[in-house]
mmCIF file of C-alpha atoms in Angstrom:
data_model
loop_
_atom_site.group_PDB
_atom_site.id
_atom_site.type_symbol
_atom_site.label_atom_id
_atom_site.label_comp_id
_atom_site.label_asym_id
_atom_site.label_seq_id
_atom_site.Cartn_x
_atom_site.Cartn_y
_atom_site.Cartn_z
ATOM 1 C CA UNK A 1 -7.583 8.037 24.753
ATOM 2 C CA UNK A 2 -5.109 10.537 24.682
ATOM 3 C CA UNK A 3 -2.616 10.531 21.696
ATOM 4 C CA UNK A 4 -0.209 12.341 20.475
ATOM 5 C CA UNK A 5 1.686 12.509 16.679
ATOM 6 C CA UNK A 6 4.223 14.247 15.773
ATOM 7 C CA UNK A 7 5.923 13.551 11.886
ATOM 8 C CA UNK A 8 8.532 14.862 9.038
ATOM 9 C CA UNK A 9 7.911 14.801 5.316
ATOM 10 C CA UNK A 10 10.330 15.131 2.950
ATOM 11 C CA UNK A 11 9.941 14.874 -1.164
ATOM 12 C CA UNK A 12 12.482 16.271 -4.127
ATOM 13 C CA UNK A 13 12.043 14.779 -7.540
ATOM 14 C CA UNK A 14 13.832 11.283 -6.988
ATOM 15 C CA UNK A 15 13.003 10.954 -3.164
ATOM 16 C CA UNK A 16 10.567 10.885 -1.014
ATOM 17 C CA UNK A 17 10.594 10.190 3.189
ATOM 18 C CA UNK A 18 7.710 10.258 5.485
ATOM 19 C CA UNK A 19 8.334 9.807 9.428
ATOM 20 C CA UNK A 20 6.164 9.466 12.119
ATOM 21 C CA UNK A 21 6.227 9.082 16.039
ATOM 22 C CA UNK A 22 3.228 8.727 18.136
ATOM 23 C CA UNK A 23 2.106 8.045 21.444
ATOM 24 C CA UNK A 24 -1.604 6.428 22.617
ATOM 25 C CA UNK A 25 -2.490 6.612 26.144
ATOM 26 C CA UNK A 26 -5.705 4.330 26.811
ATOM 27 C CA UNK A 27 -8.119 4.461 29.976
ATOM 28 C CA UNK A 28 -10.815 1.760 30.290
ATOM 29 C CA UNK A 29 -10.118 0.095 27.158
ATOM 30 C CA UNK A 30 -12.702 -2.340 25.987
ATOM 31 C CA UNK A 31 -11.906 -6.064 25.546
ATOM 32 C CA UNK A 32 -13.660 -8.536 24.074
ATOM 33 C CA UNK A 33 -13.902 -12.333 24.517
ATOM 34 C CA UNK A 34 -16.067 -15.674 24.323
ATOM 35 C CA UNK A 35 -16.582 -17.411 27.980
ATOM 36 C CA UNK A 36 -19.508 -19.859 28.556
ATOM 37 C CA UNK A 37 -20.393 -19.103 24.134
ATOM 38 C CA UNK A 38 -21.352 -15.885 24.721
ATOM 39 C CA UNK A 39 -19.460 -12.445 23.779
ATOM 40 C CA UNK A 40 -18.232 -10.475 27.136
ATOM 41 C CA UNK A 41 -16.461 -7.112 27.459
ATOM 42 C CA UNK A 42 -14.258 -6.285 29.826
ATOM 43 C CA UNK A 43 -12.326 -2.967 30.959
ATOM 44 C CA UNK A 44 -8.550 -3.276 30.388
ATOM 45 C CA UNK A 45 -7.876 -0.443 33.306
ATOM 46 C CA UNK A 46 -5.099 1.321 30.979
ATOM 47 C CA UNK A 47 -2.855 0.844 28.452
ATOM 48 C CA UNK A 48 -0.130 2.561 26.316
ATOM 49 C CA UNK A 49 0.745 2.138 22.543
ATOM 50 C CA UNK A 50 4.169 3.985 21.322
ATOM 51 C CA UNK A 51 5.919 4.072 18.081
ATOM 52 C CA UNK A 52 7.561 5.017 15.048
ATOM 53 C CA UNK A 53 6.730 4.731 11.067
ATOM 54 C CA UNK A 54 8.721 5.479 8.154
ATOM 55 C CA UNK A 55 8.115 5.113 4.730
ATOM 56 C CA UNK A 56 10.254 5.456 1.990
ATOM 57 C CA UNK A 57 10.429 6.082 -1.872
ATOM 58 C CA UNK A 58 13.309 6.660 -4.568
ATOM 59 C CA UNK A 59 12.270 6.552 -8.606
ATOM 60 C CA UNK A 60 15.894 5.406 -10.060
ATOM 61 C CA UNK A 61 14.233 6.382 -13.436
ATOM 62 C CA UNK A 62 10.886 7.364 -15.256
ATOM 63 C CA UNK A 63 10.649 3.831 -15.166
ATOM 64 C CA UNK A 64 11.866 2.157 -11.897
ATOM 65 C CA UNK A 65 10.641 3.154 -8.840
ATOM 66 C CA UNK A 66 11.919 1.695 -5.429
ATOM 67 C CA UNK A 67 10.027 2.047 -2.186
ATOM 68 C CA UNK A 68 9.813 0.630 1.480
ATOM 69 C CA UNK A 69 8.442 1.282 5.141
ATOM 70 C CA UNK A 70 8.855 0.308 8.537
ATOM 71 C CA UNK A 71 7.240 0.775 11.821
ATOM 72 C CA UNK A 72 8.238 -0.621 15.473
ATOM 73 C CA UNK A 73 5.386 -0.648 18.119
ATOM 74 C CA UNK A 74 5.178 -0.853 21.871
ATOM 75 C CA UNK A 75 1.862 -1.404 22.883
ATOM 76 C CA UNK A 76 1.151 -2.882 26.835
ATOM 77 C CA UNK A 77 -1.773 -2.950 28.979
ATOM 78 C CA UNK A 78 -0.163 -1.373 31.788
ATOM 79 C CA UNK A 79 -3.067 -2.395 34.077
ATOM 80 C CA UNK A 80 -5.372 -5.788 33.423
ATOM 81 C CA UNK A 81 -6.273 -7.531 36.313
ATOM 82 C CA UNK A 82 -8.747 -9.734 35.145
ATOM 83 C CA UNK A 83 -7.628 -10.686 31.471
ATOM 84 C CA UNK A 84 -9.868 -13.611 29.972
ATOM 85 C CA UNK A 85 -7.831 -16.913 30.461
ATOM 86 C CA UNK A 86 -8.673 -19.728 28.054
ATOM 87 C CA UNK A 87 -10.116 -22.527 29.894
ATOM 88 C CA UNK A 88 -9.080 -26.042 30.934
ATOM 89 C CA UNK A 89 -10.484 -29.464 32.191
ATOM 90 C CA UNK A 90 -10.189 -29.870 36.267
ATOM 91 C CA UNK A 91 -10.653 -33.636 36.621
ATOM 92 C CA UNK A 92 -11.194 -33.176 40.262
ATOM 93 C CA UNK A 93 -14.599 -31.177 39.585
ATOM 94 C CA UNK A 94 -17.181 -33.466 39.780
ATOM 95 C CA UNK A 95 -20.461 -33.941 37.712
ATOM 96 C CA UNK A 96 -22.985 -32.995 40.495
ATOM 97 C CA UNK A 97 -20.784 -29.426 40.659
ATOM 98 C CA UNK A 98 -20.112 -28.812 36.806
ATOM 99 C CA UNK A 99 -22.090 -31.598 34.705
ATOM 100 C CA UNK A 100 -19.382 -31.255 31.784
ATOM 101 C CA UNK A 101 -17.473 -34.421 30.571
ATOM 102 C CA UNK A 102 -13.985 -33.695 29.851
ATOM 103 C CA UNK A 103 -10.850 -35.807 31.320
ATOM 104 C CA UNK A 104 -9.679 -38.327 29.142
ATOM 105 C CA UNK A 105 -9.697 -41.663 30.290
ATOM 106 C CA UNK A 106 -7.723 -44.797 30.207
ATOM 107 C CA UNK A 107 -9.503 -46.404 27.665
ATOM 108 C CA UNK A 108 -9.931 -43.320 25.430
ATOM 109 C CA UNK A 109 -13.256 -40.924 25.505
ATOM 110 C CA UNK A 110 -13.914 -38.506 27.737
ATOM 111 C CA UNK A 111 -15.019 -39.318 31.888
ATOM 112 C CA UNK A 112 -16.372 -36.315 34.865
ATOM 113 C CA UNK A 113 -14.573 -33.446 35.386
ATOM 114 C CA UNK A 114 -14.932 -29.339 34.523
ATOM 115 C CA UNK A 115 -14.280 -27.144 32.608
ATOM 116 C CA UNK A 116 -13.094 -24.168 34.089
ATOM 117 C CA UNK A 117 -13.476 -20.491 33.198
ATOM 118 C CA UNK A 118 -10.400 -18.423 34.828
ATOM 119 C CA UNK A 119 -8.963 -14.682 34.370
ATOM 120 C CA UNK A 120 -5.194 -13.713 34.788
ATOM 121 C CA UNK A 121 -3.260 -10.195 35.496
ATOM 122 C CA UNK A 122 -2.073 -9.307 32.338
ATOM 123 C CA UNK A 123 -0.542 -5.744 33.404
ATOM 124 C CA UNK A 124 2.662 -5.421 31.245
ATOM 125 C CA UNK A 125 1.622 -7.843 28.572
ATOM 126 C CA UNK A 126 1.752 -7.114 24.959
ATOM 127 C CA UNK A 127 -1.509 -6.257 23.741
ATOM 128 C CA UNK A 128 -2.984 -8.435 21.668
ATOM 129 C CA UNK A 129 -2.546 -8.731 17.518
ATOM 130 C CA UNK A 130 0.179 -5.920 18.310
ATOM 131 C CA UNK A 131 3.453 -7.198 16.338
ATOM 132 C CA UNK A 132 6.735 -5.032 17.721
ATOM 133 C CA UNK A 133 7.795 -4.290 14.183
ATOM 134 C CA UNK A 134 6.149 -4.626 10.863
ATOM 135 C CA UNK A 135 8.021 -3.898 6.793
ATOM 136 C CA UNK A 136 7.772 -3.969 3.377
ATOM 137 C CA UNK A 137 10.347 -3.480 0.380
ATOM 138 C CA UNK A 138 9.110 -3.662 -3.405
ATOM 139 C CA UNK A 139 9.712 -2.185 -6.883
ATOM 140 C CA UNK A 140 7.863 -1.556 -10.015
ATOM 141 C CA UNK A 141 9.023 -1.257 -13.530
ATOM 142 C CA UNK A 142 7.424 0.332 -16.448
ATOM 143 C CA UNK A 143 7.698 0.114 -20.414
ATOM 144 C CA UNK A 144 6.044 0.302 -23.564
ATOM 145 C CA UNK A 145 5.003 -2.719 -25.521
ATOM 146 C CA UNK A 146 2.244 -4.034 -27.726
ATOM 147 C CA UNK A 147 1.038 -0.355 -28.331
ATOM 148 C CA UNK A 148 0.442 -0.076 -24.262
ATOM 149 C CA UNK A 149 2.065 -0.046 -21.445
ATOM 150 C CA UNK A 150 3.046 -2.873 -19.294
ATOM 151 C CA UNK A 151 4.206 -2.655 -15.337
ATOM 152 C CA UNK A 152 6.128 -5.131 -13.142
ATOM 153 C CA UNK A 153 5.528 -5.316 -9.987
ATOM 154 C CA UNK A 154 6.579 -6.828 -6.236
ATOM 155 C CA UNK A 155 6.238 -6.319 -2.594
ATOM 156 C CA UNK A 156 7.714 -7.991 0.311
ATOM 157 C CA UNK A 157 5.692 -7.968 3.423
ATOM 158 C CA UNK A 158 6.861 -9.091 7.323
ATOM 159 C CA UNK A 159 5.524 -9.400 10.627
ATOM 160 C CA UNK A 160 7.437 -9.906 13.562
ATOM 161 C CA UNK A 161 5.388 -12.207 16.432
ATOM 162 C CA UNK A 162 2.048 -11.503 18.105
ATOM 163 C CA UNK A 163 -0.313 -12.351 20.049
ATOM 164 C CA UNK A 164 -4.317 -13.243 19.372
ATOM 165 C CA UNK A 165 -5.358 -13.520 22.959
ATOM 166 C CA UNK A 166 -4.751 -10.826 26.079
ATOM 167 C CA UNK A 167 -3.436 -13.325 28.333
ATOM 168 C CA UNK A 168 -0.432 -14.047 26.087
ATOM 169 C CA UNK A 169 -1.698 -17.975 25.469
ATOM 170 C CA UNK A 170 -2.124 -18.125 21.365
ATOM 171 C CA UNK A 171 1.066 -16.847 19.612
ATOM 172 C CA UNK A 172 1.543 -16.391 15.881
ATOM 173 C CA UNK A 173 5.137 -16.893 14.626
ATOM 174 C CA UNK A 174 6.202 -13.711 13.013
ATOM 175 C CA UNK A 175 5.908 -14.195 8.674
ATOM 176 C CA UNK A 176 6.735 -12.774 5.438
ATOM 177 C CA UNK A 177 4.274 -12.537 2.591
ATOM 178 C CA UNK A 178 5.658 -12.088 -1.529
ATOM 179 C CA UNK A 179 3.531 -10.771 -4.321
ATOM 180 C CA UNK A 180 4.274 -10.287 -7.672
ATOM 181 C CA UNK A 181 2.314 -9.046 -10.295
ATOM 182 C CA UNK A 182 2.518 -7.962 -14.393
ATOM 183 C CA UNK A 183 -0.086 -5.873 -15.721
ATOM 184 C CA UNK A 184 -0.033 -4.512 -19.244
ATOM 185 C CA UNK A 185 -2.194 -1.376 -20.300
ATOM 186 C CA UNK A 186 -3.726 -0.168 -23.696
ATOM 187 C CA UNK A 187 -3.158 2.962 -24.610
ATOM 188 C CA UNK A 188 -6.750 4.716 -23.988
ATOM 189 C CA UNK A 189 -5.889 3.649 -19.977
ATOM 190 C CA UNK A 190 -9.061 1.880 -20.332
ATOM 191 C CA UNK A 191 -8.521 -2.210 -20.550
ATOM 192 C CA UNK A 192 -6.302 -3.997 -18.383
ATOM 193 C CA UNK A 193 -5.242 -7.356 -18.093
ATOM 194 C CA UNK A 194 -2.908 -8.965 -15.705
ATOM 195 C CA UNK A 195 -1.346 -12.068 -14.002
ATOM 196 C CA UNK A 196 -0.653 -11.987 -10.477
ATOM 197 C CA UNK A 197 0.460 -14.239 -7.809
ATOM 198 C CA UNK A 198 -0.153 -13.828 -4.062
ATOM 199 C CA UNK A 199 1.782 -15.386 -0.621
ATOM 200 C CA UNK A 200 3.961 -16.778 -3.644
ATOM 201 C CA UNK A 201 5.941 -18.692 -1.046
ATOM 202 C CA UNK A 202 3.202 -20.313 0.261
ATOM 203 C CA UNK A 203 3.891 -18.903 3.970
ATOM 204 C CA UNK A 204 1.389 -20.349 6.249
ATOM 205 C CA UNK A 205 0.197 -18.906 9.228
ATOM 206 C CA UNK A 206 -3.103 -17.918 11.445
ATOM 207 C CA UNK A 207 -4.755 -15.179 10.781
ATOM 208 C CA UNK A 208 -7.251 -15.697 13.721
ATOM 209 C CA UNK A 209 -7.851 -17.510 16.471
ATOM 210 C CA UNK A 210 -11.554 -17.634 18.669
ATOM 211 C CA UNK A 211 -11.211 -19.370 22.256
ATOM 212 C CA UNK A 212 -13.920 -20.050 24.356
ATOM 213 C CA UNK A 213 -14.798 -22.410 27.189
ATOM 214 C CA UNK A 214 -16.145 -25.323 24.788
ATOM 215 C CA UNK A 215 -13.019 -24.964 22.641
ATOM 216 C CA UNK A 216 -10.565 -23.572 20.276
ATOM 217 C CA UNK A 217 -11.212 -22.334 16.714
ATOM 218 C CA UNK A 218 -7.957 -21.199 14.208
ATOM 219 C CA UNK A 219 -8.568 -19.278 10.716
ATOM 220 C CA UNK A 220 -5.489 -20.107 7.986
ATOM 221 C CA UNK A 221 -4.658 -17.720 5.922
ATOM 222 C CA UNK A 222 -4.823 -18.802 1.946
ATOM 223 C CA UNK A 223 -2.235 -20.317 -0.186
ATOM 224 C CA UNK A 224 0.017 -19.684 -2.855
ATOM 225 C CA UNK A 225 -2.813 -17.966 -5.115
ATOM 226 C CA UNK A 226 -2.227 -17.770 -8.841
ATOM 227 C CA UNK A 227 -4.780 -15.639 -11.551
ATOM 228 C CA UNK A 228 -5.649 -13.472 -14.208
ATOM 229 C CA UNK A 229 -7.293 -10.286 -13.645
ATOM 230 C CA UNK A 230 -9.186 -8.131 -16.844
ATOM 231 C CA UNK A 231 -10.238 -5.040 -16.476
ATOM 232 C CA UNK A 232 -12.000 -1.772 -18.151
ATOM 233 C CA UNK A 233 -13.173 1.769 -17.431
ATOM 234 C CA UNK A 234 -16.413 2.870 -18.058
ATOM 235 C CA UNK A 235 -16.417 6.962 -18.629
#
């Protein structure tokens, strides 16, 4: 890999901005896959990642603070001639060539056929789990009460669409994600408690997805998730 990063920082008192642009250049990258349940690695010939991040903060007081970030990414295999290609049932295969049962029947169950194990050209295709553009936007707020101190908080979080496979077959749905949380603080900074609620908007989406030539497996991500969190310093 050859990359290159170049970036700007800027703070005052109120205001802080932090900005990035980079550029990956990849030769033999490894990828990995399942074919006949078994891991295999394969050589993506080359590919290129490019971007930009920026990430920024504002306090409107001593006790509001604003803050948010960006970043939009290019990333391509620019050469991929034998991408992994999730497998399918060839009816016309018979049982004395590829003893697999897998075309449906009339009556329901499965009659001869194969399953086949293929590869694709994937030059110019997005590279996989690479969304173009990613965010966030949240806020905290501060003040004293009960003898401590006690902190709002939220973040935003989206995704824009990607992909879980190199050959462009298993797409997630770009998604935003919303936590909130209120934590309150003694004054020796040493006990906390707090509620908190993640993916408050009970967003669901896949957060992985395995392929192989026996099948197709999906990981969900977790619901709307509700608690209470204690906790204490030990010095």
């Amino acid at each position: 890999i050859n990359a290159y990063e170049v970036g700007y920082k800027y703070e005052t008192r109120a205001f802080q901005a932090n900005l990035a642009g980079y550029y990956y250049n990849y030769k033999n990258l490894q990828v990995s896959s399942y074919q006949d349940g078994a891991a295999q690695i394969r050589n993506a010939a080359s590919s290129e990642i490019y971007g930009a991040e920026l990430q920024l903060r504002y306090k409107v007081s001593s006790a509001f603070n604003v803050y948010g970030g960006a970043a939009w990414t290019h990333a391509r295999y620019k050469s991929f001639e034998n991408a992994p290609f999730y497998s399918y049932c060839d009816p016309t295969v018979t049982v004395a060539t590829n003893p697999m049962w897998c075309a449906p029947t009339a009556v329901g169950g499965m009659g001869p056929g194969g399953l086949v194990q293929a590869s694709t050209d994937a030059s110019g295709f997005k590279m996989q789990r690479a969304p173009a553009f990613t965010g966030n936007i949240g806020a905290s707020y501060g003040t004293e009460l009960g003898g401590g101190r006690l902190t709002l908080s939220g973040n935003l979080y989206y995704t824009s669409s990607f992909y879980f496979d190199p050959a462009q077959q298993f797409k997630q749905k770009g998604y935003e994600l919303l936590s909130l949380r209120a934590q309150w603080t003694d004054a020796s900074d040493r006990y906390t408690v707090a509620l908190y609620g993640d993916n408050v908007t009970n967003r669901r989406y896949q957060s992985q997805v395995l392929f192989n030539t026996l099948g197709t497996g999906a990981v969900w991500n977790s619901p709307v998730t509700y608690g209470i969190e204690l906790g204490a310093k030990f010095r």
